[in-house]
Coordinates of C-alpha atoms in Angstrom, one line a residue:
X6 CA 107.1 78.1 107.0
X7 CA 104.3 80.3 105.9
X8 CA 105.4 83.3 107.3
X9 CA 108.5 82.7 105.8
X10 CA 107.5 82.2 102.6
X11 CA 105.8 85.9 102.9
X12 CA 109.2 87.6 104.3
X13 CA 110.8 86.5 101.4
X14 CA 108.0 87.5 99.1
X15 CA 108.3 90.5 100.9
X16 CA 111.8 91.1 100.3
X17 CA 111.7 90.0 96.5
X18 CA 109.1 93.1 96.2
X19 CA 111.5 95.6 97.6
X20 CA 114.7 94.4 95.7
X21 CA 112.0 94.8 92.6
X22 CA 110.6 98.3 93.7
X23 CA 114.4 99.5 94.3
X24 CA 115.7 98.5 91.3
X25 CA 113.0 99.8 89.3
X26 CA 113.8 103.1 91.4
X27 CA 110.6 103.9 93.0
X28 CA 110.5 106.7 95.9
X29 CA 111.6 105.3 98.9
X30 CA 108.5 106.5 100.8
X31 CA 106.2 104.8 98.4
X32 CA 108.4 101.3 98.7
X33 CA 108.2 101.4 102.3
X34 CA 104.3 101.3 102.2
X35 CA 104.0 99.1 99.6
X36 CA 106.3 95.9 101.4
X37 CA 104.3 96.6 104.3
X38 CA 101.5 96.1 102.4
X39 CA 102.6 92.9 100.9
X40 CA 103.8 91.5 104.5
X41 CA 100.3 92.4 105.8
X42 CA 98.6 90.4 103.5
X43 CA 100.9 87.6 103.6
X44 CA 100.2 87.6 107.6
X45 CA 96.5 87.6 106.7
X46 CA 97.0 84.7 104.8
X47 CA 99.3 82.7 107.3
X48 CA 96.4 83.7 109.9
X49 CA 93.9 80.6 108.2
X50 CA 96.9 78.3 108.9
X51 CA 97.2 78.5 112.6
X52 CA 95.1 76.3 114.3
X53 CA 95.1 78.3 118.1
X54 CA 92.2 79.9 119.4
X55 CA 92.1 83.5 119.6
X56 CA 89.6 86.6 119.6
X57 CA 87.2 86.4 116.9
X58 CA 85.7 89.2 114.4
X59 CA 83.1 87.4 112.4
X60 CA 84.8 84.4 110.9
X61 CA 88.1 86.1 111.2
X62 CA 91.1 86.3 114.3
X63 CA 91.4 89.6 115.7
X64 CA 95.1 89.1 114.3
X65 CA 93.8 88.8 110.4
X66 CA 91.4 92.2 111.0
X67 CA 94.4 94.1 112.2
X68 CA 96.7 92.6 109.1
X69 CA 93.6 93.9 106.8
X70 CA 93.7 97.4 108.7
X71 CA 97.3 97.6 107.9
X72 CA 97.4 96.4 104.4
X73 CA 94.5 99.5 103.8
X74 CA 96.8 102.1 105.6
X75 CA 99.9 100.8 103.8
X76 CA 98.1 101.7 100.0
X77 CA 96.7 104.6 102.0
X78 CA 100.4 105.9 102.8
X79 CA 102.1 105.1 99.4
X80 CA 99.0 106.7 97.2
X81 CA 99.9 109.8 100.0
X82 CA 103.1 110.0 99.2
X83 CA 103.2 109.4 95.7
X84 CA 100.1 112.0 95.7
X85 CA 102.1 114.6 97.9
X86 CA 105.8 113.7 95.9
X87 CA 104.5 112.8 92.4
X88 CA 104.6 116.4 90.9
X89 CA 107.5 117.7 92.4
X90 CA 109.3 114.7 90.9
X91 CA 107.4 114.8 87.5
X92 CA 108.7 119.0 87.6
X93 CA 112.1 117.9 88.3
X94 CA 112.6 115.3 85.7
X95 CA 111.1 117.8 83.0
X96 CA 113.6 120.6 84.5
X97 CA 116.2 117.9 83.8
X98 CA 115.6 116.3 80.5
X99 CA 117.4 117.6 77.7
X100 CA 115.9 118.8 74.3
X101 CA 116.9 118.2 71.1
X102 CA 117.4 115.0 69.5
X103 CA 120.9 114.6 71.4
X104 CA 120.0 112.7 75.0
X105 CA 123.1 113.1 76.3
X106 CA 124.0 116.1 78.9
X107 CA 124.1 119.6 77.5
X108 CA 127.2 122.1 77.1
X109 CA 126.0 125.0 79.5
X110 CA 127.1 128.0 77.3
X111 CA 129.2 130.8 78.7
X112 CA 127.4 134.2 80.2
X113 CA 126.3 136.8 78.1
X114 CA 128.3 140.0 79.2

């Protein structure tokens, strides 16, 4: 039921991260950050025995590693993507108080 409950919290995060139109790259890191740490989470609830770090199941450390390279990936590619976007949305954005699209004016001969 837990793990469940952190699919679905996983899938509300990527309907809200696609319709608020974030690169796909960086969506794709950030649910699997959120399914990592809801794993983590459903790891106190099981009551088996398994390998032990500390006070922690081998299963929970590796949930942890993930959910650190998942914000490592998305701040990568937001890093490596992020200016190339911001260039191409100024290249795009009209001036002038008019927001609509602009007449491209004949060539010059």
């Amino acid at each position: 039921l837990f793990a469940m409950a952190a699919g679905a919290m996983a899938l509300l995060v990527a309907v809200l991260l696609l319709r608020l139109q974030v690169q796909a790259g960086v969506t794709f890191w950030i649910v699997l950050v959120v399914l990592s740490l809801g794993f983590f989470g459903v790891g106190f609830t099981r009551g088996e025995a398994g390998p032990l770090v500390g006070s922690l199941l081998l299963d929970q450390v590796l949930d942890l590693v993930l959910a650190g390279g998942g914000l490592f990936g998305a701040a990568l590619v937001f890093w490596l993507t992020g200016s190339r976007r911001d260039a191409a949305v100024q290249a795009t954005t009209p001036a002038g108080p008019n927001l609509g699209p602009q007449p491209i004016p004949p060539p010059e001969e």
